[in-house]
Coordinates of C-alpha atoms and ligand atoms in Angstrom, one line a residue:
M251 CA 30.5 -32.0 154.7
P252 CA 28.9 -30.2 157.6
H253 CA 27.0 -33.3 158.6
A254 CA 29.8 -35.6 159.5
E255 CA 31.1 -35.3 163.0
P256 CA 34.9 -35.0 163.3
L257 CA 36.5 -38.4 163.1
S258 CA 38.2 -39.5 166.2
P259 CA 41.9 -40.1 166.0
A260 CA 43.3 -43.5 164.8
R261 CA 43.6 -46.3 167.2
P262 CA 47.2 -46.6 168.3
S263 CA 47.0 -50.3 167.3
A264 CA 46.5 -49.5 163.7
P265 CA 49.4 -51.5 162.2
F266 CA 49.4 -50.2 158.7
L267 CA 50.5 -46.6 158.8
Q268 CA 52.2 -45.7 155.5
K269 CA 55.4 -43.7 154.9
P270 CA 54.1 -41.2 152.2
A271 CA 57.5 -39.4 151.8
V272 CA 59.2 -42.5 150.5
R273 CA 56.3 -43.2 148.2
V274 CA 56.6 -39.8 146.6
I275 CA 60.3 -39.9 146.1
W276 CA 60.9 -43.4 144.6
P277 CA 59.3 -42.6 141.2
F278 CA 61.8 -39.8 140.8
V279 CA 64.7 -42.0 141.8
V280 CA 63.6 -44.6 139.2
G281 CA 63.1 -41.8 136.6
A282 CA 66.6 -40.4 137.4
A283 CA 68.1 -43.9 137.1
A284 CA 66.3 -44.4 133.7
I285 CA 67.8 -41.2 132.4
L286 CA 71.3 -42.2 133.6
V287 CA 70.9 -45.5 131.8
G288 CA 69.6 -43.7 128.7
F289 CA 72.7 -41.5 128.8
L290 CA 75.0 -44.4 129.1
L291 CA 73.2 -46.4 126.4
S292 CA 73.2 -43.4 124.1
N293 CA 77.0 -43.2 124.3
T294 CA 77.7 -47.0 124.0
L295 CA 75.0 -48.4 121.6
P296 CA 76.1 -48.8 117.9
G297 CA 74.3 -46.4 115.6
Y298 CA 72.0 -49.0 114.2
F299 CA 70.7 -49.9 117.6
V300 CA 70.4 -46.3 118.6
Y301 CA 67.8 -45.9 115.8
L302 CA 65.9 -49.0 116.9
A303 CA 66.0 -47.8 120.5
I304 CA 64.4 -44.5 119.6
S305 CA 61.6 -46.4 117.9
A306 CA 61.2 -48.5 121.0
V307 CA 61.0 -45.4 123.3
I308 CA 58.4 -43.8 120.9
A309 CA 56.3 -47.0 120.8
A310 CA 56.5 -47.2 124.6
I311 CA 55.1 -43.7 125.0
A312 CA 52.2 -44.5 122.6
I313 CA 51.5 -47.8 124.4
M314 CA 51.6 -46.0 127.8
G315 CA 48.7 -43.9 126.4
L316 CA 46.8 -47.1 125.5
G317 CA 47.5 -48.2 129.0
V318 CA 45.4 -45.3 130.2
V319 CA 42.5 -45.5 127.8
T320 CA 42.3 -49.3 127.6
G321 CA 44.3 -50.7 130.4
S322 CA 42.8 -48.5 133.1
A323 CA 39.6 -47.1 131.7
G324 CA 38.7 -50.2 129.8
M325 CA 37.7 -48.7 126.5
I326 CA 38.8 -50.0 123.1
A327 CA 40.7 -47.3 121.1
L328 CA 42.1 -48.5 117.8
C329 CA 43.4 -45.1 116.6
Q330 CA 46.5 -44.5 118.7
L331 CA 48.8 -43.9 115.7
T332 CA 46.2 -41.4 114.3
F333 CA 46.9 -39.3 117.4
A334 CA 50.6 -39.9 116.8
A335 CA 50.1 -38.6 113.2
I336 CA 48.4 -35.5 114.6
G337 CA 51.4 -34.9 116.8
A338 CA 53.8 -35.5 114.0
W339 CA 51.8 -33.3 111.6
I340 CA 51.8 -30.4 114.1
V341 CA 55.6 -30.7 114.6
A342 CA 56.1 -30.7 110.8
L343 CA 53.9 -27.6 110.4
M344 CA 55.6 -25.7 113.1
N345 CA 58.9 -26.7 111.6
I346 CA 58.1 -25.2 108.1
W347 CA 56.6 -22.1 109.8
H348 CA 59.8 -21.8 111.9
A349 CA 57.5 -21.3 114.9
P350 CA 59.1 -20.0 118.0
G351 CA 60.2 -22.3 120.8
G352 CA 61.7 -25.0 118.7
F353 CA 61.1 -28.8 118.8
I354 CA 60.3 -29.2 122.4
V355 CA 57.5 -26.5 122.3
W356 CA 56.2 -28.0 119.0
L357 CA 56.1 -31.4 120.7
I358 CA 54.1 -30.1 123.6
L359 CA 51.7 -28.3 121.1
G360 CA 51.3 -31.5 119.1
A361 CA 50.4 -33.4 122.3
L362 CA 47.8 -30.7 123.2
V363 CA 46.2 -30.8 119.7
A364 CA 46.2 -34.6 119.8
G365 CA 44.6 -34.4 123.3
V366 CA 41.8 -32.3 121.9
A367 CA 41.3 -34.7 119.0
G368 CA 41.2 -37.5 121.7
I369 CA 38.3 -35.7 123.5
L370 CA 36.4 -35.4 120.1
V371 CA 37.0 -39.2 119.4
G372 CA 36.1 -39.9 123.0
L373 CA 32.6 -38.3 122.6
P374 CA 31.1 -41.3 121.0
A375 CA 32.5 -43.4 123.8
L376 CA 30.0 -41.8 126.1
R377 CA 27.3 -43.8 124.4
L378 CA 29.2 -46.7 122.7
R379 CA 30.9 -49.6 124.3
G380 CA 33.0 -52.6 123.4
V381 CA 32.9 -53.6 119.7
N382 CA 30.9 -50.6 118.6
L383 CA 33.5 -48.2 120.1
A384 CA 36.2 -50.3 118.4
V385 CA 34.5 -49.9 115.0
V386 CA 34.1 -46.1 115.5
T387 CA 37.8 -45.6 116.5
L388 CA 39.0 -47.9 113.7
G389 CA 36.8 -46.0 111.3
F390 CA 38.4 -42.7 112.5
A391 CA 41.8 -44.2 112.0
A392 CA 40.9 -45.3 108.4
A393 CA 39.4 -41.9 107.5
A394 CA 42.4 -40.0 109.0
D395 CA 44.7 -42.4 107.0
V396 CA 43.1 -41.5 103.7
T397 CA 43.2 -37.8 104.6
L398 CA 46.8 -38.0 105.5
V399 CA 47.8 -39.7 102.2
Q400 CA 46.0 -36.9 100.4
I401 CA 47.3 -33.9 102.3
Q402 CA 50.7 -35.3 103.2
F403 CA 52.9 -33.9 106.1
P404 CA 53.8 -30.2 105.8
G405 CA 57.0 -29.7 104.0
S406 CA 57.2 -33.3 102.8
A407 CA 56.7 -32.3 99.1
D408 CA 59.7 -30.0 99.4
A409 CA 61.7 -32.5 101.5
I410 CA 61.9 -30.0 104.4
S411 CA 63.3 -32.1 107.2
V412 CA 62.2 -31.5 110.8
D413 CA 64.8 -29.6 112.9
R414 CA 65.9 -31.4 116.0
P415 CA 67.0 -29.2 118.9
A416 CA 70.6 -28.1 118.6
M417 CA 71.6 -30.0 121.8
F418 CA 70.1 -33.3 120.5
S419 CA 71.0 -33.1 116.9
N420 CA 72.5 -36.5 116.1
D421 CA 70.7 -39.9 116.6
K422 CA 72.6 -40.6 119.8
K423 CA 71.7 -37.4 121.4
F424 CA 68.1 -37.6 120.1
F425 CA 67.8 -41.0 121.7
F426 CA 68.9 -39.4 125.0
L427 CA 66.2 -36.7 124.5
S428 CA 63.6 -39.3 123.8
I429 CA 64.5 -41.1 127.0
I430 CA 64.0 -37.9 128.9
V431 CA 60.6 -37.4 127.3
L432 CA 59.7 -41.0 128.1
V433 CA 60.6 -40.4 131.8
V434 CA 58.7 -37.2 132.0
C435 CA 55.6 -38.9 130.4
A436 CA 56.0 -41.9 132.7
L437 CA 56.1 -39.7 135.8
I438 CA 53.0 -37.8 134.6
V439 CA 51.1 -41.1 134.0
F440 CA 52.3 -42.4 137.3
F441 CA 50.9 -39.6 139.3
L442 CA 47.8 -39.3 137.2
Q443 CA 47.1 -43.1 137.7
R444 CA 47.3 -42.4 141.5
S445 CA 45.2 -39.3 141.3
R446 CA 41.4 -38.9 141.4
W447 CA 41.5 -39.2 137.6
G448 CA 43.3 -42.5 137.6
A449 CA 40.8 -43.8 140.2
S450 CA 37.9 -42.6 138.1
W451 CA 39.4 -44.5 135.0
K452 CA 39.6 -47.7 136.9
A453 CA 36.2 -47.2 138.5
V454 CA 34.5 -46.5 135.1
A455 CA 36.1 -49.6 133.6
F456 CA 34.5 -51.8 136.2
S457 CA 31.1 -50.2 136.7
E458 CA 29.6 -47.0 135.3
R459 CA 26.9 -47.1 137.9
G460 CA 29.3 -47.5 140.7
T461 CA 31.3 -44.6 139.4
A462 CA 28.3 -42.3 139.2
A463 CA 27.2 -43.4 142.7
A464 CA 30.5 -42.2 144.0
G465 CA 29.7 -38.7 142.8
Q466 CA 32.1 -39.0 139.8
S467 CA 30.9 -37.9 136.4
V468 CA 31.2 -40.9 134.0
Q469 CA 31.6 -38.6 131.1
A470 CA 34.5 -36.8 132.7
A471 CA 36.2 -40.1 133.6
K472 CA 36.0 -41.3 130.0
L473 CA 37.0 -38.1 128.3
T474 CA 40.0 -37.4 130.5
A475 CA 41.2 -41.0 129.7
F476 CA 40.9 -40.4 126.0
A477 CA 42.5 -37.0 126.2
I478 CA 45.6 -38.1 128.2
S479 CA 45.9 -41.3 126.0
A480 CA 45.7 -39.2 122.8
A481 CA 48.1 -36.6 124.1
L482 CA 50.7 -39.4 124.8
G483 CA 50.1 -40.6 121.2
G484 CA 50.7 -37.0 120.1
V485 CA 54.0 -36.9 122.0
A486 CA 55.0 -40.2 120.4
G487 CA 54.2 -38.9 116.9
G488 CA 56.1 -35.7 117.5
L489 CA 59.1 -37.6 118.6
L490 CA 58.8 -39.8 115.5
A491 CA 58.8 -36.6 113.4
G492 CA 62.0 -35.7 115.0
Q493 CA 63.5 -39.1 114.6
V494 CA 62.7 -39.6 110.9
Q495 CA 62.7 -35.9 110.1
L496 CA 60.6 -36.5 107.1
P497 CA 57.5 -38.3 108.5
F498 CA 55.1 -40.0 106.1
A499 CA 51.7 -41.5 106.2
A500 CA 52.8 -45.2 106.1
S501 CA 54.1 -45.0 109.7
F502 CA 50.6 -44.3 111.0
T503 CA 48.2 -46.8 109.4
P504 CA 45.1 -48.3 111.1
L505 CA 46.8 -51.7 110.9
Q506 CA 49.7 -50.5 112.9
S507 CA 47.3 -48.9 115.4
L508 CA 45.6 -52.2 115.7
A509 CA 48.9 -54.0 116.3
L510 CA 49.9 -51.5 118.9
Y511 CA 46.6 -52.0 120.7
V512 CA 47.1 -55.8 120.7
L513 CA 50.6 -55.2 122.1
A514 CA 49.2 -53.0 124.8
I515 CA 46.7 -55.6 125.8
M516 CA 49.3 -58.3 125.7
S517 CA 51.9 -56.5 127.8
G518 CA 49.5 -55.1 130.3
A519 CA 50.2 -51.4 129.6
H520 CA 48.5 -49.7 132.5
L521 CA 51.7 -50.7 134.3
I522 CA 54.4 -48.3 133.1
D523 CA 57.3 -50.7 133.1
M524 CA 55.1 -53.1 130.9
A525 CA 54.5 -50.2 128.5
V526 CA 58.2 -49.9 128.1
F527 CA 58.4 -53.7 127.7
G528 CA 55.8 -53.5 125.0
G529 CA 57.8 -50.7 123.2
I530 CA 60.8 -53.0 123.2
L531 CA 58.7 -55.9 121.8
W532 CA 57.3 -53.6 119.2
V533 CA 60.8 -53.1 117.7
L534 CA 62.4 -56.4 118.7
V535 CA 59.9 -58.8 117.1
P536 CA 60.0 -57.4 113.6
E537 CA 63.9 -57.0 113.9
L538 CA 64.3 -60.7 114.9
L539 CA 62.0 -61.8 112.0
K540 CA 64.1 -59.7 109.7
R541 CA 67.3 -61.4 110.8
W542 CA 65.7 -64.8 110.5
N543 CA 64.5 -64.0 106.9
V544 CA 60.9 -64.2 107.9
P545 CA 58.5 -61.6 106.4
Q546 CA 58.0 -58.9 109.0
D547 CA 54.2 -59.1 108.7
W548 CA 54.4 -62.2 110.7
G549 CA 55.1 -59.9 113.7
F550 CA 51.4 -58.9 113.5
V551 CA 50.4 -62.5 113.7
I552 CA 52.6 -63.2 116.7
F553 CA 51.2 -60.1 118.5
G554 CA 47.7 -61.2 117.5
V555 CA 48.1 -64.7 119.0
L556 CA 49.5 -63.3 122.3
G557 CA 46.8 -60.7 122.4
V558 CA 44.1 -63.3 122.1
Q559 CA 45.8 -65.2 124.8
A560 CA 45.8 -62.2 127.0
L561 CA 42.1 -61.4 126.3
T562 CA 40.9 -65.0 126.8
S563 CA 42.9 -65.7 130.0
G564 CA 42.2 -62.2 131.3
T565 CA 45.8 -62.0 132.3
S566 CA 48.3 -60.0 130.3
L567 CA 52.0 -61.0 130.2
G568 CA 52.8 -58.0 132.4
Q569 CA 50.1 -58.9 134.9
G570 CA 51.3 -62.4 134.9
I571 CA 54.8 -61.4 135.8
R572 CA 53.5 -59.0 138.5
N573 CA 51.4 -61.7 140.0
L574 CA 54.4 -63.9 140.4
V575 CA 56.2 -61.2 142.3
W576 CA 53.3 -60.0 144.4
K577 CA 51.6 -63.4 145.1
R578 CA 53.0 -63.8 148.6
Q579 CA 52.1 -60.3 149.7
D580 CA 48.5 -60.6 148.4
R581 CA 47.9 -63.7 150.4
K582 CA 49.0 -61.9 153.5
T583 CA 46.7 -59.0 153.0
A584 CA 43.7 -61.2 152.2
S585 CA 44.0 -63.0 155.5
A586 CA 44.7 -59.7 157.3
A587 CA 41.2 -58.7 156.1
L588 CA 39.5 -61.6 158.1
S589 CA 41.6 -61.1 161.2
A590 CA 41.1 -57.3 161.1
L591 CA 37.6 -57.3 162.6
P592 CA 37.8 -54.8 165.4
P593 CA 38.7 -56.4 168.8
D594 CA 35.4 -55.4 170.3
A595 CA 33.4 -56.8 167.4
A596 CA 32.6 -59.9 169.4
D597 CA 31.1 -57.8 172.1
G598 CA 29.0 -56.1 169.5
A599 CA 27.8 -59.4 168.3
E600 CA 26.8 -60.4 171.8
E601 CA 24.9 -57.2 172.1
I602 CA 23.0 -58.0 169.0
R603 CA 22.0 -61.4 170.3
T604 CA 20.8 -60.1 173.6
T605 CA 19.1 -56.8 172.5
T606 CA 15.9 -57.7 170.6
T607 CA 14.7 -54.3 169.7
A608 CA 16.3 -51.1 168.6
T609 CA 14.9 -48.0 170.1
I610 CA 14.7 -44.5 168.8
D611 CA 15.0 -41.1 170.4
P612 CA 11.4 -39.7 169.9
A613 CA 12.9 -36.2 169.2
L614 CA 14.2 -37.5 165.9
L615 CA 10.7 -38.4 164.8
T616 CA 9.5 -34.8 164.9
G617 CA 12.6 -33.4 163.2
E618 CA 12.9 -32.4 159.6
P619 CA 13.1 -35.6 157.4
V620 CA 16.3 -36.1 155.6
L621 CA 14.5 -38.0 152.9
S622 CA 10.9 -37.6 151.8
V623 CA 9.4 -39.9 149.2
E624 CA 6.0 -38.9 147.8
H625 CA 3.9 -41.0 145.6
L626 CA 6.9 -42.7 144.0
T627 CA 5.9 -44.9 141.1
V628 CA 8.1 -46.9 138.7
E629 CA 6.8 -49.0 135.9
F630 CA 8.7 -51.5 133.9
G631 CA 6.3 -52.0 130.9
A632 CA 3.2 -53.4 132.3
L633 CA 4.8 -54.2 135.7
K634 CA 4.5 -51.7 138.5
A635 CA 7.7 -52.2 140.4
L636 CA 6.8 -49.3 142.7
D637 CA 3.2 -48.2 143.3
D638 CA 2.6 -44.9 145.0
V639 CA 5.3 -45.3 147.6
S640 CA 5.4 -42.6 150.3
F641 CA 7.4 -42.4 153.4
S642 CA 10.1 -40.3 155.0
V643 CA 13.4 -40.9 156.9
P644 CA 14.2 -38.7 159.9
E645 CA 17.6 -37.0 160.2
A646 CA 20.3 -39.3 161.6
S647 CA 18.0 -42.3 162.0
I648 CA 18.0 -45.9 160.7
M649 CA 15.1 -47.0 158.5
G650 CA 15.0 -50.7 157.7
L651 CA 13.4 -51.5 154.3
I652 CA 12.1 -55.0 154.1
G653 CA 9.9 -57.1 151.9
P654 CA 10.1 -60.4 150.0
N655 CA 12.1 -60.8 146.9
G656 CA 10.8 -58.8 144.0
A657 CA 9.0 -56.4 146.3
G658 CA 10.7 -53.5 144.7
K659 CA 13.5 -52.7 147.2
S660 CA 16.3 -52.4 144.8
T661 CA 14.1 -50.6 142.3
F662 CA 13.4 -48.1 145.1
V663 CA 17.1 -47.5 145.7
D664 CA 17.7 -47.0 142.0
A665 CA 14.9 -44.5 141.8
I666 CA 16.0 -42.5 144.8
S667 CA 19.6 -42.4 143.7
G668 CA 18.9 -41.2 140.2
F669 CA 19.3 -44.3 138.1
L670 CA 15.7 -44.5 137.2
P671 CA 14.9 -40.9 136.2
K672 CA 11.5 -41.7 134.6
H673 CA 9.5 -42.2 137.7
G674 CA 6.3 -40.7 139.0
G675 CA 6.1 -38.8 142.3
R676 CA 8.8 -36.7 144.1
V677 CA 11.9 -37.4 146.1
L678 CA 13.2 -34.7 148.4
L679 CA 16.6 -34.7 150.2
G680 CA 16.5 -32.3 153.1
G681 CA 13.6 -30.5 151.6
R682 CA 15.2 -30.2 148.1
D683 CA 13.5 -31.8 145.1
L684 CA 15.9 -34.1 143.3
A685 CA 13.9 -34.3 140.1
G686 CA 16.1 -34.2 137.0
L687 CA 19.4 -34.6 139.0
S688 CA 21.9 -37.3 137.8
P689 CA 23.1 -40.0 140.2
T690 CA 26.4 -38.1 140.3
R691 CA 24.8 -34.9 141.4
R692 CA 22.7 -36.7 144.1
A693 CA 25.9 -38.4 145.4
R694 CA 27.5 -35.0 145.7
L695 CA 24.5 -33.6 147.5
G696 CA 25.0 -36.2 150.1
L697 CA 22.8 -39.0 149.0
R698 CA 25.0 -42.2 148.8
R699 CA 24.2 -45.7 148.1
T700 CA 25.8 -49.1 147.9
F701 CA 24.9 -51.9 145.5
Q702 CA 23.5 -55.4 145.9
Q703 CA 26.1 -56.6 143.3
D704 CA 29.8 -56.0 143.6
R705 CA 30.7 -52.5 142.1
V706 CA 34.0 -52.0 143.8
P707 CA 36.7 -51.7 141.2
P708 CA 39.4 -54.4 141.7
L709 CA 42.3 -52.4 140.1
L710 CA 42.4 -49.9 143.1
T711 CA 43.9 -50.3 146.5
V712 CA 41.5 -50.0 149.4
G713 CA 42.9 -46.5 150.3
A714 CA 42.6 -45.2 146.7
Y715 CA 39.1 -46.5 146.5
V716 CA 38.1 -44.9 149.8
R717 CA 39.6 -41.5 148.8
F718 CA 37.9 -41.8 145.4
V719 CA 34.5 -42.4 146.9
A720 CA 34.8 -40.0 149.7
R721 CA 35.5 -37.0 147.5
R722 CA 37.0 -34.9 150.3
R723 CA 40.3 -34.4 152.1
L724 CA 40.8 -37.2 154.6
S725 CA 43.9 -37.8 156.7
T726 CA 45.4 -41.3 156.7
A727 CA 44.4 -41.5 160.3
D728 CA 40.7 -40.8 159.5
I729 CA 40.8 -43.5 156.8
D730 CA 42.6 -46.1 158.9
E731 CA 40.3 -45.5 161.8
T732 CA 37.1 -46.0 159.8
L733 CA 38.6 -49.0 158.0
A734 CA 39.4 -50.6 161.3
F735 CA 36.0 -49.7 162.6
F736 CA 34.4 -51.7 159.9
G737 CA 36.9 -54.6 160.0
C738 CA 38.2 -53.8 156.6
P739 CA 41.7 -54.6 155.3
P740 CA 44.3 -51.9 155.5
A741 CA 44.4 -49.0 153.1
R742 CA 47.4 -50.4 151.1
A743 CA 45.6 -53.8 150.4
R744 CA 44.6 -54.3 146.8
L745 CA 40.9 -54.8 146.3
S746 CA 41.5 -57.6 143.9
S747 CA 43.1 -59.6 146.7
V748 CA 40.1 -59.5 149.1
D749 CA 36.9 -61.5 148.9
V750 CA 33.6 -60.1 147.8
G751 CA 32.0 -59.9 151.3
T752 CA 35.0 -57.8 152.4
R753 CA 34.8 -55.6 149.4
R754 CA 31.3 -54.7 150.3
L755 CA 32.4 -53.8 153.8
V756 CA 35.0 -51.5 152.1
E757 CA 32.1 -50.1 150.0
V758 CA 30.2 -49.2 153.1
A759 CA 33.3 -47.7 154.9
A760 CA 34.1 -45.5 151.9
A761 CA 30.5 -44.3 151.5
V762 CA 30.4 -43.4 155.2
L763 CA 33.7 -41.5 154.8
A764 CA 32.0 -39.3 152.2
G765 CA 30.1 -37.8 155.0
P766 CA 26.7 -38.2 153.4
R767 CA 23.4 -37.1 154.9
L768 CA 21.7 -40.3 153.8
L769 CA 23.3 -43.7 153.0
I770 CA 21.3 -46.4 151.5
L771 CA 22.7 -49.9 151.9
D772 CA 21.3 -52.6 149.6
E773 CA 21.9 -55.9 151.4
P774 CA 25.3 -54.9 152.9
A775 CA 25.7 -58.2 154.7
A776 CA 25.4 -60.4 151.6
G777 CA 28.5 -62.5 151.4
L778 CA 29.5 -62.2 155.0
S779 CA 29.7 -65.0 157.5
H780 CA 27.2 -65.1 160.4
D781 CA 29.6 -63.7 162.9
E782 CA 30.8 -60.9 160.5
H783 CA 27.2 -60.3 159.8
L784 CA 26.5 -59.6 163.5
A785 CA 29.6 -57.5 163.8
L786 CA 28.5 -55.3 160.9
A787 CA 25.1 -54.9 162.5
A788 CA 26.7 -53.6 165.7
R789 CA 28.7 -51.1 163.6
L790 CA 25.7 -49.9 161.6
R791 CA 23.9 -49.1 164.8
E792 CA 26.6 -46.7 165.8
L793 CA 26.8 -44.8 162.5
P794 CA 24.1 -42.1 163.0
Q795 CA 25.8 -40.9 166.3
R796 CA 29.3 -41.4 165.0
Y797 CA 29.0 -39.9 161.6
G798 CA 25.7 -38.0 161.5
V799 CA 24.4 -40.0 158.8
A800 CA 20.8 -41.4 158.2
L801 CA 20.6 -45.0 156.9
I802 CA 18.2 -46.9 155.0
I803 CA 19.2 -50.6 155.3
I804 CA 17.7 -53.3 153.1
E805 CA 18.1 -56.7 154.8
H806 CA 16.6 -60.1 154.8
D807 CA 17.6 -61.1 158.4
L808 CA 14.7 -60.0 160.5
D809 CA 16.6 -60.5 163.8
L810 CA 19.2 -58.1 162.5
V811 CA 16.6 -55.7 161.2
R812 CA 14.9 -55.6 164.5
S813 CA 18.1 -55.0 166.5
V814 CA 19.5 -52.3 164.2
C815 CA 16.5 -50.4 162.7
P816 CA 14.2 -48.3 165.0
M817 CA 12.2 -47.4 162.0
L818 CA 10.8 -49.9 159.4
T819 CA 9.1 -49.7 156.0
V820 CA 7.6 -52.9 154.6
L821 CA 7.2 -53.2 150.8
N822 CA 5.1 -55.8 149.2
F823 CA 4.4 -56.0 145.4
G824 CA 5.7 -52.4 145.1
Q825 CA 3.4 -51.0 147.7
V826 CA 4.1 -49.8 151.2
L827 CA 2.3 -52.1 153.7
A828 CA 3.4 -50.1 156.7
T829 CA 5.9 -47.5 157.7
G830 CA 6.9 -46.0 161.0
P831 CA 8.4 -47.0 164.4
Q832 CA 9.4 -50.7 164.5
D833 CA 7.0 -51.9 167.1
E834 CA 4.0 -50.3 165.4
V835 CA 5.0 -51.8 162.0
L836 CA 5.6 -55.3 163.3
A837 CA 2.2 -55.2 165.1
N838 CA 0.4 -54.1 161.9
P839 CA -2.1 -56.9 160.9
D840 CA -1.3 -56.4 157.1
V841 CA 2.4 -57.0 157.8
I842 CA 1.7 -60.0 160.0
K843 CA -0.5 -61.4 157.2
A844 CA 2.1 -60.8 154.5
Y845 CA 4.7 -62.5 156.6
M846 CA 2.5 -65.4 157.6
G847 CA 4.7 -68.3 158.2
E848 CA 7.6 -66.2 159.2
T849 CA 7.2 -67.2 162.9
E850 CA 10.1 -65.2 164.0
L851 CA 8.3 -62.0 163.2
L852 CA 5.1 -63.2 165.1
S853 CA 6.9 -64.3 168.2
Ligands
ADP1022 P1 13.8 -56.6 145.4 O1 15.1 -55.8 145.3 O2 12.8 -56.2 146.4 O3 14.1 -58.1 145.4 P2 13.5 -55.5 142.7 O4 13.4 -54.0 142.9 O5 14.9 -56.0 142.3 O6 13.1 -56.3 143.9 O7 12.5 -55.9 141.6 C1 11.1 -55.5 141.7 C2 10.4 -56.0 140.5 O8 10.7 -55.2 139.3 C3 10.6 -57.5 140.2 O9 9.4 -58.0 139.8 C4 11.7 -57.4 139.2 O10 11.6 -58.5 138.3 C5 11.2 -56.2 138.4 N1 12.4 -55.4 137.7 C6 13.5 -54.9 138.4 N2 14.3 -54.3 137.5 C7 13.7 -54.5 136.3 C8 14.1 -54.0 135.0 N3 15.2 -53.3 134.8 N4 13.2 -54.3 134.0 C9 12.1 -55.0 134.2 N5 11.7 -55.4 135.4 C10 12.5 -55.2 136.4
MG1023 MG1 17.1 -56.4 145.6

């Protein structure tokens, strides 16, 4: 963004520099080790167990897909084995056509077709949530099941078995192939989970509004999750076709999709190792039941009970195991957050106490306004939450927006940032009319906001969240520097391990790193202690010079407003009581009257 000044280099004291090279290499090391183990197992396991092991690998890949759509993106998809059936069907079709490329190419083709089907099934997810989405996906699974029973798999009537690759023709070798496919899928998922897409999945699961406000399309986040998940389902199905060689519809029923979903929830499948664990359970539980002469359908009951446990406690088995391992480190980063306030924050706090009034460079007042609001009106039924609101914010200045509870401040932020499209009047950003633009578009144009409620997705690390929100290339040094500036925890800290007040600081830091023209902060100090509050205020005052951003700050503490905001707008019952330079606004008789009793304002 042209508006942000270059960030100054990281403070040498920043204690949390990462070693990216090591981070990129270790997944490949683990993958190579897994392939080696797979090779050893394929040569040592007895034949019967080899067949079970292939089934476990196939289930693990399908569950990994559910880990994306459900575990990360938080959507219920009860048709994973339908995508598997599509993958298997394509492989069977290519097989009877003797299509060029052989099994591996057919497998990839099956994944692609399943991925497209995933996007089609995901379209309703743009409007539906929760149970409604569950019903739609289960309905799709049921319809596909009926269809599959009718049309059967290509070649099944003539018992044409699927050709395995010559190199992997027997079960042992095919097991080794399936391990290689699993490792490739796991690496793809691993890096996707850490990419912008992965961040968007975790963001959309937590808050669609927060996602849109970060300039990320909510639709794209949901559809990519569905596509990747379905493609993995397709790979699983294609492998299954190679395993059984004569696939049939009974392997892909809606009931099994449901059981797989429960298993994914239970094992915490957004973690790759837990998806593999889930795949093993998928095979192990029915196998044990068989050995103990218990009907295998009881497996569904066991999965169901564990799934209910995971859903009600909010912690999956996998997450539980992870928590045990990570507990100590989490505590460390959480306390680091509190001690990470910049060393000079105390000075800033002192400054706040002694400086009573923020001043403004008069040149700014004559410049082109970054935001112009003209006759903005928002009605909720009979209630006029905003009534003919007009004011403007000069470039790189700080406007305080104050008013009693219910005055319409949050409604104002929602209307400006595109969340209330049906408003009267006009909103201009740098002279451009924002009418009809989505929150995502507005964020990309440089209009950023934070929320009064917590909208920071807990599944991400601080660094991943900041990169996701910033939407531009940032060096580790830039990120560390700004995090330190705001007193945020280090980039590697997990957001789930820091308190809400600190998460809101991270939200502000991330929005600033996006290099916006205008940043609207809706009560950014809520949840902070008094000292942190003062330290934050000192930081906010520096933002226009430091990052070239104009601010609108909604805040209740009038002392803080006075010391930070040279410009003020007062809202009351949805109307502007006064707007302009702070001293003029505070001297306005209407404002004094509305704030009667608030002696600190009058003094
Ligand atoms: P503030 O942020 O200044 O406390 P709000 O903007 O949240 O005030 O609310 C302004 C008024 O609009 C309040 O009377 C509130 O009850 C009402 N309001 C806010 N959002 C809605 C909504 N979605 N539906 C109906 N009324 C709303
Ligand atoms: Mg509010």
